[in-house]
Amino acid sequence: MAEENEPQEAPEAPAPDELEQLHALVQALNAENSELKDQRLRALAELENTRRRAEREKQDASQFAVTRFARDMLTVADNFSRALKACPPELRDAADPQVKGVIDGVEVTERQLLTTLEQHGVKIIDTTDAKFDPNLHQAVAEVPGEGKPAGSIVHVIQTGYTINGRLLRPAMVTVARKEDTTPTVDQQA
């Protein structure tokens, strides 16, 4: 019990050089700790970015995997449309019942094809009273406006389509050109 009551000796105070060394060591360890924390945070951020990118690529792949197939199917839709345009309504009305049946079958098949394409994200680009948009349309010619303002779509040569909001095929169109308002030499006389 005597040991408990004996006064304990105070530890020796470190020498000033030792204090400086310890202080430098603490600063070095703090700096290394900060650097390691920064590296860890950067690695976590990079991992999260990679995860997001992979998820986005997976989603894009699933949404646009059918793009090539859909583009090929547009040729079939174009052929149905051409076949129906080749037989004007007045000829259809005068045709035999069997021919009318075939034409009706082609119309139904075309509608069914377009509906199926739409169910899979393929949509027709609406060109009704539209202005030319180089992101959606391909201008093949500039023509007189026929009363439409310059830059308006005058005629659709080939229907355009998007797939899940992304361009699948541009609409081939003719565009109203700006009317020349300067008088010619003949008009001045």
Coordinates of N, CA, C and O in Angstrom, one line a residue:
M1 N 0.8 -1.2 0.0 CA 0.0 0.0 0.0 C 0.9 1.3 0.0 O 0.4 2.3 -0.4
A2 N 2.0 1.1 0.5 CA 2.9 2.2 0.5 C 3.2 2.7 -0.9 O 3.4 3.9 -1.1
E3 N 3.1 1.8 -1.8 CA 3.4 2.2 -3.2 C 2.4 3.2 -3.7 O 2.7 4.1 -4.5
E4 N 1.2 3.1 -3.3 CA 0.1 4.0 -3.8 C 0.3 5.4 -3.3 O 0.0 6.3 -3.9
N5 N 0.8 5.5 -2.1 CA 0.9 6.8 -1.5 C 2.2 7.6 -1.9 O 2.3 8.7 -1.6
E6 N 3.1 6.9 -2.5 CA 4.3 7.5 -2.8 C 4.1 8.5 -4.0 O 3.4 8.2 -4.9
P7 N 4.7 9.6 -3.9 CA 4.5 10.6 -5.0 C 5.2 10.0 -6.2 O 6.3 9.5 -6.2
Q8 N 4.5 10.2 -7.3 CA 5.0 9.8 -8.6 C 5.9 10.9 -9.2 O 5.6 12.1 -9.0
E9 N 6.9 10.5 -9.8 CA 7.8 11.4 -10.4 C 7.2 11.9 -11.7 O 6.6 11.2 -12.5
A10 N 7.3 13.2 -11.9 CA 6.7 13.8 -13.1 C 7.6 13.4 -14.3 O 8.9 13.3 -14.1
P11 N 7.0 13.1 -15.4 CA 7.9 12.7 -16.5 C 8.7 13.8 -17.0 O 8.4 15.0 -16.8
E12 N 9.8 13.5 -17.5 CA 10.7 14.5 -18.0 C 10.1 15.3 -19.1 O 9.5 14.7 -20.0
A13 N 10.2 16.6 -19.1 CA 9.7 17.4 -20.2 C 10.6 17.2 -21.4 O 11.8 17.1 -21.3
P14 N 10.0 17.0 -22.6 CA 10.8 16.8 -23.8 C 11.7 18.0 -24.1 O 11.3 19.1 -23.8
A15 N 12.8 17.7 -24.7 CA 13.7 18.8 -25.0 C 13.1 19.6 -26.2 O 12.2 19.1 -26.9
P16 N 13.4 20.9 -26.3 CA 12.9 21.7 -27.4 C 13.1 21.1 -28.8 O 12.2 21.2 -29.6
D17 N 14.2 20.4 -29.0 CA 14.4 19.8 -30.3 C 13.4 18.6 -30.5 O 12.9 18.5 -31.6
E18 N 13.1 17.9 -29.5 CA 12.2 16.8 -29.6 C 10.8 17.4 -29.8 O 10.0 16.8 -30.6
L19 N 10.4 18.5 -29.2 CA 9.1 19.1 -29.4 C 9.0 19.5 -30.9 O 7.9 19.3 -31.5
E20 N 10.0 20.1 -31.4 CA 9.9 20.5 -32.8 C 9.8 19.3 -33.7 O 9.0 19.4 -34.7
Q21 N 10.5 18.3 -33.4 CA 10.4 17.1 -34.2 C 9.0 16.5 -34.1 O 8.4 16.0 -35.1
L22 N 8.5 16.4 -32.9 CA 7.1 15.9 -32.7 C 6.1 16.8 -33.4 O 5.1 16.3 -34.1
H23 N 6.2 18.1 -33.3 CA 5.3 19.0 -34.0 C 5.4 18.8 -35.5 O 4.4 18.8 -36.2
A24 N 6.6 18.7 -36.1 CA 6.8 18.4 -37.5 C 6.2 17.1 -37.9 O 5.5 17.0 -39.0
L25 N 6.3 16.1 -37.1 CA 5.8 14.8 -37.4 C 4.2 14.9 -37.4 O 3.6 14.3 -38.3
V26 N 3.6 15.6 -36.4 CA 2.2 15.8 -36.4 C 1.7 16.5 -37.6 O 0.7 16.1 -38.2
Q27 N 2.4 17.5 -38.0 CA 2.0 18.3 -39.2 C 2.1 17.4 -40.5 O 1.3 17.4 -41.3
A28 N 3.2 16.6 -40.5 CA 3.4 15.7 -41.7 C 2.2 14.7 -41.7 O 1.7 14.4 -42.8
L29 N 1.9 14.1 -40.6 CA 0.8 13.1 -40.5 C -0.5 13.8 -40.8 O -1.4 13.2 -41.5
N30 N -0.8 15.0 -40.4 CA -2.0 15.7 -40.7 C -2.1 16.0 -42.2 O -3.1 15.8 -42.9
A31 N -1.0 16.4 -42.8 CA -0.9 16.6 -44.3 C -1.2 15.3 -45.0 O -2.0 15.3 -46.0
E32 N -0.6 14.2 -44.6 CA -0.8 13.0 -45.3 C -2.2 12.5 -45.1 O -2.8 12.0 -46.1
N33 N -2.8 12.7 -43.9 CA -4.2 12.4 -43.7 C -5.1 13.2 -44.6 O -6.0 12.6 -45.2
S34 N -4.8 14.5 -44.8 CA -5.7 15.3 -45.7 C -5.5 14.8 -47.1 O -6.5 14.7 -47.8
E35 N -4.3 14.5 -47.5 CA -4.1 14.0 -48.9 C -4.8 12.7 -49.1 O -5.5 12.5 -50.1
L36 N -4.8 11.8 -48.1 CA -5.5 10.5 -48.3 C -7.0 10.7 -48.3 O -7.7 10.0 -49.0
K37 N -7.5 11.6 -47.5 CA -8.9 11.9 -47.5 C -9.3 12.4 -48.9 O -10.4 12.0 -49.4
D38 N -8.5 13.3 -49.4 CA -8.8 13.9 -50.7 C -8.8 12.8 -51.8 O -9.7 12.7 -52.7
Q39 N -7.8 11.9 -51.8 CA -7.7 10.8 -52.7 C -8.9 9.9 -52.6 O -9.5 9.4 -53.6
R40 N -9.3 9.6 -51.4 CA -10.5 8.8 -51.1 C -11.8 9.4 -51.7 O -12.5 8.7 -52.4
L41 N -11.9 10.7 -51.5 CA -13.1 11.4 -52.0 C -13.1 11.4 -53.5 O -14.1 11.2 -54.2
R42 N -11.9 11.6 -54.1 CA -11.8 11.6 -55.6 C -12.1 10.2 -56.1 O -12.8 10.1 -57.2
A43 N -11.6 9.2 -55.5 CA -11.9 7.8 -55.9 C -13.4 7.5 -55.8 O -13.9 6.9 -56.7
L44 N -14.0 7.9 -54.7 CA -15.5 7.7 -54.6 C -16.2 8.5 -55.7 O -17.2 7.9 -56.2
A45 N -15.8 9.7 -56.0 CA -16.5 10.5 -57.0 C -16.3 9.8 -58.4 O -17.3 9.7 -59.1
E46 N -15.1 9.4 -58.7 CA -14.9 8.7 -59.9 C -15.7 7.4 -60.0 O -16.2 7.1 -61.1
L47 N -15.8 6.7 -59.0 CA -16.6 5.4 -58.9 C -18.0 5.8 -59.2 O -18.7 5.1 -60.0
E48 N -18.5 6.8 -58.6 CA -19.9 7.2 -58.8 C -20.2 7.7 -60.2 O -21.2 7.3 -60.8
N49 N -19.2 8.4 -60.8 CA -19.4 8.9 -62.2 C -19.3 7.7 -63.1 O -20.1 7.6 -64.1
T50 N -18.5 6.7 -62.9 CA -18.4 5.5 -63.7 C -19.7 4.7 -63.6 O -20.2 4.2 -64.6
R51 N -20.2 4.6 -62.4 CA -21.5 3.9 -62.2 C -22.6 4.6 -63.0 O -23.4 3.9 -63.7
R52 N -22.7 5.9 -62.9 CA -23.7 6.7 -63.6 C -23.6 6.5 -65.1 O -24.5 6.3 -65.9
R53 N -22.3 6.6 -65.6 CA -22.0 6.5 -67.0 C -22.5 5.1 -67.5 O -23.1 5.0 -68.6
A54 N -22.1 4.1 -66.8 CA -22.5 2.7 -67.1 C -24.0 2.5 -67.2 O -24.5 1.9 -68.1
E55 N -24.7 3.1 -66.2 CA -26.1 3.0 -66.2 C -26.7 3.7 -67.4 O -27.7 3.2 -68.0
R56 N -26.2 4.9 -67.7 CA -26.7 5.7 -68.8 C -26.5 4.9 -70.2 O -27.3 4.8 -71.0
E57 N -25.3 4.3 -70.3 CA -24.9 3.5 -71.5 C -25.8 2.3 -71.6 O -26.2 1.9 -72.7
K58 N -26.1 1.7 -70.5 CA -27.0 0.5 -70.5 C -28.4 0.9 -70.9 O -29.0 0.2 -71.7
Q59 N -28.9 2.1 -70.4 CA -30.2 2.5 -70.8 C -30.2 2.9 -72.2 O -31.2 2.6 -72.9
D60 N -29.2 3.6 -72.7 CA -29.1 4.0 -74.2 C -29.1 2.7 -75.0 O -29.8 2.6 -76.1
A61 N -28.3 1.7 -74.6 CA -28.2 0.5 -75.4 C -29.6 -0.2 -75.5 O -29.9 -0.7 -76.6
S62 N -30.3 -0.2 -74.4 CA -31.6 -0.9 -74.4 C -32.6 -0.1 -75.3 O -33.4 -0.7 -76.0
Q63 N -32.5 1.2 -75.2 CA -33.5 2.1 -75.9 C -33.2 2.1 -77.4 O -34.1 2.1 -78.2
F64 N -31.9 2.1 -77.7 CA -31.5 2.2 -79.1 C -31.0 1.0 -79.8 O -30.5 1.0 -80.9
A65 N -31.2 -0.2 -79.2 CA -30.7 -1.4 -79.7 C -31.4 -1.8 -81.0 O -30.9 -2.4 -81.9
V66 N -32.6 -1.3 -81.1 CA -33.4 -1.7 -82.3 C -33.3 -0.6 -83.4 O -34.0 -0.7 -84.4
T67 N -32.4 0.3 -83.2 CA -32.3 1.4 -84.2 C -32.1 0.9 -85.6 O -32.7 1.3 -86.5
R68 N -31.1 0.0 -85.8 CA -30.8 -0.5 -87.1 C -32.0 -1.3 -87.7 O -32.4 -1.1 -88.9
F69 N -32.6 -2.1 -86.9 CA -33.8 -2.8 -87.3 C -34.9 -1.8 -87.7 O -35.6 -2.0 -88.7
A70 N -35.2 -0.8 -86.9 CA -36.2 0.1 -87.1 C -35.9 0.9 -88.4 O -36.8 1.1 -89.2
R71 N -34.7 1.3 -88.6 CA -34.3 2.0 -89.9 C -34.6 1.1 -91.1 O -35.1 1.6 -92.1
D72 N -34.3 -0.2 -91.0 CA -34.7 -1.1 -92.1 C -36.2 -1.2 -92.3 O -36.6 -1.3 -93.4
M73 N -36.9 -1.2 -91.2 CA -38.4 -1.3 -91.3 C -39.0 0.0 -92.0 O -40.1 -0.1 -92.5
L74 N -38.3 1.1 -91.9 CA -38.8 2.3 -92.5 C -38.9 2.2 -94.0 O -39.8 2.7 -94.6
T75 N -38.0 1.4 -94.6 CA -38.1 1.1 -96.0 C -39.4 0.4 -96.4 O -40.0 0.7 -97.4
V76 N -39.8 -0.5 -95.5 CA -41.1 -1.2 -95.7 C -42.2 -0.2 -95.6 O -43.1 -0.3 -96.5
A77 N -42.2 0.6 -94.6 CA -43.3 1.6 -94.5 C -43.3 2.6 -95.7 O -44.4 2.9 -96.1
D78 N -42.1 3.0 -96.2 CA -42.1 3.8 -97.4 C -42.7 3.1 -98.6 O -43.5 3.7 -99.4
N79 N -42.5 1.8 -98.7 CA -43.0 1.1 -99.8 C -44.5 0.9 -99.7 O -45.3 1.0 -100.7
F80 N -45.1 0.7 -98.5 CA -46.5 0.7 -98.3 C -47.1 2.1 -98.7 O -48.1 2.1 -99.4
S81 N -46.5 3.1 -98.3 CA -47.0 4.5 -98.6 C -46.9 4.7 -100.1 O -47.9 5.2 -100.7
R82 N -45.9 4.3 -100.8 CA -45.8 4.5 -102.2 C -46.9 3.7 -103.0 O -47.5 4.2 -103.9
A83 N -47.1 2.5 -102.5 CA -48.1 1.6 -103.1 C -49.5 2.3 -103.0 O -50.3 2.3 -104.0
L84 N -49.8 2.9 -101.9 CA -51.1 3.5 -101.7 C -51.2 4.8 -102.5 O -52.3 5.1 -103.0
K85 N -50.2 5.5 -102.6 CA -50.2 6.8 -103.4 C -50.3 6.5 -104.9 O -50.8 7.3 -105.6
A86 N -49.9 5.3 -105.3 CA -49.9 4.9 -106.7 C -51.4 4.7 -107.2 O -51.6 4.7 -108.4
C87 N -52.3 4.5 -106.2 CA -53.7 4.2 -106.6 C -54.5 5.3 -106.0 O -55.0 5.2 -104.8
P88 N -54.8 6.4 -106.8 CA -55.6 7.5 -106.2 C -57.0 7.0 -105.9 O -57.5 6.0 -106.4
P89 N -57.7 7.8 -105.0 CA -59.1 7.4 -104.5 C -60.1 7.2 -105.7 O -60.9 6.2 -105.6
E90 N -60.0 7.9 -106.7 CA -61.0 7.7 -107.8 C -60.8 6.4 -108.5 O -61.8 5.7 -108.9
L91 N -59.6 5.9 -108.6 CA -59.3 4.6 -109.2 C -59.7 3.5 -108.2 O -60.2 2.4 -108.6
R92 N -59.5 3.7 -106.9 CA -60.0 2.8 -105.9 C -61.5 2.5 -106.0 O -61.9 1.4 -105.9
D93 N -62.2 3.6 -106.1 CA -63.6 3.6 -106.1 C -64.1 2.8 -107.3 O -65.1 2.0 -107.2
A94 N -63.4 2.9 -108.4 CA -63.9 2.2 -109.7 C -63.3 0.8 -109.8 O -63.6 0.1 -110.7
A95 N -62.4 0.4 -108.9 CA -61.8 -0.9 -108.9 C -62.7 -2.1 -108.6 O -63.8 -1.9 -107.9
D96 N -62.3 -3.3 -109.0 CA -63.1 -4.5 -108.6 C -63.0 -4.7 -107.1 O -62.1 -4.2 -106.5
P97 N -64.0 -5.4 -106.6 CA -64.0 -5.6 -105.1 C -62.7 -6.4 -104.7 O -62.3 -6.1 -103.6
Q98 N -62.2 -7.2 -105.5 CA -61.0 -7.9 -105.1 C -59.8 -7.0 -105.0 O -59.0 -7.0 -104.1
V99 N -59.7 -6.0 -106.0 CA -58.6 -5.1 -105.9 C -58.8 -4.1 -104.7 O -57.8 -3.8 -104.0
K100 N -60.0 -3.7 -104.4 CA -60.3 -2.9 -103.3 C -59.9 -3.6 -102.0 O -59.3 -3.0 -101.1
G101 N -60.1 -4.9 -101.9 CA -59.7 -5.7 -100.8 C -58.2 -5.7 -100.6 O -57.7 -5.6 -99.5
V102 N -57.5 -5.9 -101.7 CA -56.0 -5.8 -101.6 C -55.6 -4.5 -101.1 O -54.7 -4.4 -100.2
I103 N -56.1 -3.4 -101.7 CA -55.8 -2.0 -101.3 C -56.1 -1.8 -99.8 O -55.3 -1.3 -99.0
D104 N -57.3 -2.3 -99.4 CA -57.6 -2.2 -98.0 C -56.6 -2.9 -97.1 O -56.2 -2.5 -96.0
G105 N -56.2 -4.1 -97.5 CA -55.2 -4.9 -96.8 C -53.9 -4.2 -96.7 O -53.3 -4.2 -95.6
V106 N -53.5 -3.5 -97.7 CA -52.2 -2.8 -97.7 C -52.3 -1.6 -96.7 O -51.4 -1.4 -95.9
E107 N -53.5 -0.9 -96.7 CA -53.7 0.2 -95.8 C -53.7 -0.3 -94.3 O -53.0 0.3 -93.5
V108 N -54.3 -1.4 -94.1 CA -54.4 -1.9 -92.7 C -53.0 -2.3 -92.3 O -52.5 -2.1 -91.1
T109 N -52.2 -3.0 -93.2 CA -50.9 -3.4 -92.9 C -50.0 -2.2 -92.6 O -49.1 -2.3 -91.7
E110 N -50.1 -1.2 -93.4 CA -49.3 0.0 -93.2 C -49.6 0.6 -91.8 O -48.7 1.0 -91.1
R111 N -50.9 0.8 -91.5 CA -51.3 1.3 -90.2 C -50.7 0.5 -89.0 O -50.2 1.0 -88.0
Q112 N -50.8 -0.8 -89.2 CA -50.3 -1.8 -88.2 C -48.8 -1.6 -88.0 O -48.3 -1.6 -86.9
L113 N -48.1 -1.5 -89.1 CA -46.6 -1.4 -89.0 C -46.3 -0.1 -88.3 O -45.4 0.0 -87.4
L114 N -46.9 1.1 -88.7 CA -46.6 2.3 -88.1 C -47.0 2.3 -86.6 O -46.3 2.9 -85.8
T115 N -48.1 1.7 -86.2 CA -48.5 1.6 -84.8 C -47.4 0.8 -84.0 O -47.1 1.1 -82.9
T116 N -47.0 -0.3 -84.6 CA -46.0 -1.2 -83.9 C -44.7 -0.4 -83.8 O -44.0 -0.4 -82.7
L117 N -44.3 0.3 -84.8 CA -43.1 1.2 -84.7 C -43.2 2.2 -83.6 O -42.3 2.4 -82.8
E118 N -44.4 2.8 -83.5 CA -44.6 3.8 -82.5 C -44.6 3.2 -81.1 O -44.1 3.8 -80.2
Q119 N -45.1 2.0 -81.0 CA -45.0 1.3 -79.7 C -43.6 1.1 -79.2 O -43.4 1.0 -78.0
H120 N -42.7 1.0 -80.1 CA -41.3 0.8 -79.8 C -40.5 2.1 -79.9 O -39.2 2.1 -80.0
G121 N -41.2 3.3 -79.8 CA -40.5 4.5 -79.7 C -40.2 5.2 -81.0 O -39.6 6.3 -81.0
V122 N -40.6 4.7 -82.1 CA -40.4 5.3 -83.4 C -41.6 6.2 -83.8 O -42.7 5.7 -83.9
K123 N -41.3 7.4 -84.0 CA -42.4 8.4 -84.3 C -42.1 9.2 -85.6 O -40.9 9.5 -85.8
I124 N -43.1 9.5 -86.3 CA -43.0 10.3 -87.5 C -42.7 11.8 -87.1 O -43.3 12.3 -86.1
I125 N -41.8 12.4 -87.8 CA -41.5 13.8 -87.6 C -42.6 14.6 -88.2 O -42.9 14.5 -89.4
D126 N -43.3 15.4 -87.4 CA -44.4 16.2 -87.9 C -43.9 17.4 -88.7 O -43.1 18.2 -88.2
T127 N -44.2 17.5 -90.0 CA -43.8 18.6 -90.8 C -44.9 19.5 -91.2 O -44.7 20.4 -92.0
T128 N -46.1 19.3 -90.6 CA -47.2 20.2 -91.0 C -47.0 21.6 -90.6 O -46.7 21.9 -89.4
D129 N -47.0 22.5 -91.5 CA -46.7 24.0 -91.3 C -45.5 24.2 -90.5 O -45.4 25.1 -89.7
A130 N -44.5 23.4 -90.7 CA -43.2 23.5 -89.9 C -42.2 24.4 -90.7 O -42.2 24.5 -91.9
K131 N -41.3 25.0 -89.9 CA -40.2 25.7 -90.4 C -39.1 24.6 -90.6 O -39.0 23.6 -89.8
F132 N -38.2 24.9 -91.5 CA -37.0 24.0 -91.7 C -36.2 23.9 -90.5 O -35.8 24.9 -89.9
D133 N -35.9 22.7 -90.0 CA -35.0 22.5 -88.8 C -33.9 21.5 -89.3 O -34.2 20.4 -89.5
P134 N -32.7 22.0 -89.4 CA -31.6 21.1 -89.8 C -31.3 19.9 -88.9 O -30.7 18.9 -89.3
N135 N -31.9 19.9 -87.7 CA -31.7 18.8 -86.8 C -32.7 17.7 -87.1 O -32.5 16.6 -86.7
L136 N -33.8 18.0 -87.8 CA -34.8 17.1 -88.1 C -35.1 16.9 -89.6 O -35.7 15.9 -90.0
H137 N -34.7 17.9 -90.4 CA -35.0 17.8 -91.9 C -33.7 17.9 -92.7 O -32.7 18.5 -92.3
Q138 N -33.9 17.3 -93.9 CA -32.8 17.4 -94.9 C -33.4 18.1 -96.1 O -34.3 17.6 -96.8
A139 N -32.9 19.3 -96.4 CA -33.5 20.1 -97.5 C -32.8 19.6 -98.8 O -31.6 19.5 -98.9
V140 N -33.7 19.2 -99.8 CA -33.2 18.7 -101.0 C -33.3 19.8 -102.1 O -32.6 19.7 -103.1
A141 N -34.1 20.8 -101.9 CA -34.2 21.9 -102.8 C -34.9 23.1 -102.2 O -35.7 23.0 -101.2
E142 N -34.6 24.3 -102.8 CA -35.4 25.5 -102.4 C -36.3 25.8 -103.6 O -35.9 25.8 -104.7
V143 N -37.6 26.0 -103.3 CA -38.6 26.2 -104.3 C -39.4 27.5 -104.0 O -39.3 28.0 -102.8
P144 N -40.1 28.0 -104.9 CA -41.0 29.1 -104.6 C -41.9 28.8 -103.5 O -42.4 27.7 -103.4
G145 N -42.1 29.7 -102.6 CA -42.9 29.5 -101.4 C -44.3 29.2 -101.5 O -44.9 28.7 -100.5
E146 N -45.0 29.4 -102.6 CA -46.4 29.1 -102.8 C -47.2 29.7 -101.6 O -48.1 29.1 -101.0
G147 N -46.8 31.0 -101.3 CA -47.6 31.7 -100.2 C -47.0 31.4 -98.8 O -47.5 32.0 -97.8
K148 N -46.0 30.5 -98.7 CA -45.5 30.2 -97.4 C -44.2 31.1 -97.1 O -43.5 31.5 -98.1
P149 N -44.0 31.5 -95.9 CA -42.8 32.3 -95.6 C -41.5 31.5 -95.9 O -41.4 30.3 -95.9
A150 N -40.4 32.3 -96.2 CA -39.1 31.7 -96.5 C -38.7 30.8 -95.3 O -38.9 31.1 -94.1
G151 N -38.1 29.7 -95.6 CA -37.7 28.7 -94.6 C -38.7 27.7 -94.2 O -38.5 26.8 -93.4
S152 N -40.0 27.9 -94.7 CA -41.0 26.9 -94.4 C -40.9 25.7 -95.3 O -40.4 25.7 -96.4
I153 N -41.4 24.6 -94.8 CA -41.4 23.3 -95.6 C -42.6 23.4 -96.5 O -43.7 23.6 -96.2
V154 N -42.3 23.2 -97.8 CA -43.3 23.3 -98.9 C -43.8 21.9 -99.2 O -45.0 21.6 -99.3
H155 N -42.9 20.9 -99.3 CA -43.3 19.6 -99.7 C -42.4 18.5 -99.0 O -41.2 18.8 -98.9
V156 N -43.0 17.4 -98.6 CA -42.2 16.4 -97.9 C -42.0 15.3 -99.0 O -42.9 14.7 -99.5
I157 N -40.7 15.0 -99.3 CA -40.4 14.0 -100.3 C -40.3 12.6 -99.6 O -40.7 11.6 -100.2
Q158 N -39.7 12.6 -98.4 CA -39.6 11.3 -97.7 C -39.8 11.6 -96.2 O -39.2 12.5 -95.6
T159 N -40.7 10.9 -95.6 CA -41.1 11.1 -94.2 C -39.9 10.8 -93.3 O -39.1 9.9 -93.5
G160 N -39.7 11.6 -92.2 CA -38.6 11.4 -91.3 C -39.1 10.8 -90.0 O -40.3 10.9 -89.7
Y161 N -38.3 10.2 -89.2 CA -38.6 9.5 -88.0 C -37.6 9.8 -86.9 O -36.4 10.0 -87.2
T162 N -38.1 9.7 -85.7 CA -37.2 9.8 -84.5 C -37.5 8.5 -83.7 O -38.5 7.8 -83.9
I163 N -36.5 8.1 -82.9 CA -36.6 6.9 -82.0 C -36.3 7.3 -80.6 O -35.2 7.8 -80.4
N164 N -37.2 7.3 -79.8 CA -37.1 7.7 -78.4 C -36.5 9.1 -78.3 O -35.6 9.4 -77.5
G165 N -36.9 10.0 -79.1 CA -36.5 11.4 -79.1 C -35.2 11.7 -79.9 O -34.8 12.8 -80.0
R166 N -34.6 10.7 -80.4 CA -33.3 10.8 -81.2 C -33.7 10.6 -82.6 O -34.4 9.8 -83.0
L167 N -33.0 11.4 -83.5 CA -33.2 11.3 -84.9 C -32.9 9.9 -85.5 O -31.8 9.4 -85.2
L168 N -33.8 9.3 -86.1 CA -33.6 8.0 -86.8 C -33.3 8.2 -88.3 O -32.4 7.7 -88.8
R169 N -34.2 9.1 -88.9 CA -34.0 9.4 -90.3 C -34.6 10.8 -90.5 O -35.7 11.0 -90.1
P170 N -33.8 11.7 -91.1 CA -34.4 13.1 -91.3 C -35.4 13.1 -92.4 O -35.4 12.2 -93.3
A171 N -36.4 14.0 -92.3 CA -37.4 14.1 -93.3 C -36.7 14.9 -94.5 O -36.1 15.9 -94.3
M172 N -36.9 14.3 -95.7 CA -36.4 15.0 -96.9 C -37.4 15.9 -97.4 O -38.6 15.5 -97.7
V173 N -37.1 17.2 -97.4 CA -38.1 18.2 -97.7 C -37.6 19.2 -98.7 O -36.4 19.4 -99.0
T174 N -38.6 19.9 -99.4 CA -38.3 21.1 -100.1 C -38.7 22.3 -99.3 O -39.6 22.2 -98.5
V175 N -37.9 23.4 -99.4 CA -38.0 24.5 -98.5 C -38.4 25.8 -99.3 O -37.8 26.0 -100.4
A176 N -39.3 26.6 -98.8 CA -39.6 27.9 -99.5 C -38.4 28.8 -99.5 O -37.8 29.0 -98.4
R177 N -38.0 29.3 -100.6 CA -36.9 30.2 -100.7 C -37.4 31.6 -100.5 O -38.6 31.9 -100.6
K178 N -36.5 32.5 -100.1 CA -36.8 33.9 -99.9 C -37.1 34.5 -101.2 O -36.3 34.4 -102.2
E179 N -38.2 35.2 -101.3 CA -38.6 35.8 -102.6 C -37.8 37.0 -102.9 O -37.5 37.8 -102.0
D180 N -37.3 37.1 -104.1 CA -36.5 38.2 -104.5 C -37.4 39.4 -104.7 O -38.2 39.4 -105.5
T181 N -37.2 40.5 -103.9 CA -38.1 41.7 -104.0 C -37.5 42.8 -104.7 O -38.1 43.8 -104.9
T182 N -36.2 42.6 -105.2 CA -35.6 43.7 -105.9 C -36.2 43.7 -107.3 O -36.3 42.6 -108.0
P183 N -36.5 44.9 -107.9 CA -37.1 44.9 -109.2 C -36.0 44.6 -110.2 O -34.9 44.9 -110.1
T184 N -36.4 43.9 -111.3 CA -35.5 43.5 -112.4 C -35.4 44.7 -113.3 O -36.2 45.6 -113.3
V185 N -34.5 44.6 -114.3 CA -34.4 45.7 -115.3 C -35.7 45.9 -116.1 O -36.1 47.0 -116.4
D186 N -36.3 44.8 -116.4 CA -37.6 44.9 -117.2 C -38.7 45.6 -116.5 O -39.5 46.3 -117.1
Q187 N -38.7 45.4 -115.2 CA -39.8 46.0 -114.4 C -39.6 47.5 -114.2 O -40.5 48.2 -113.9
Q188 N -38.4 48.0 -114.3 CA -38.1 49.4 -114.1 C -38.5 50.3 -115.3 O -38.8 51.4 -115.1
A189 N -38.6 49.7 -116.4 CA -38.8 50.5 -117.6 C -40.3 50.9 -117.7 O -41.2 50.6 -117.1

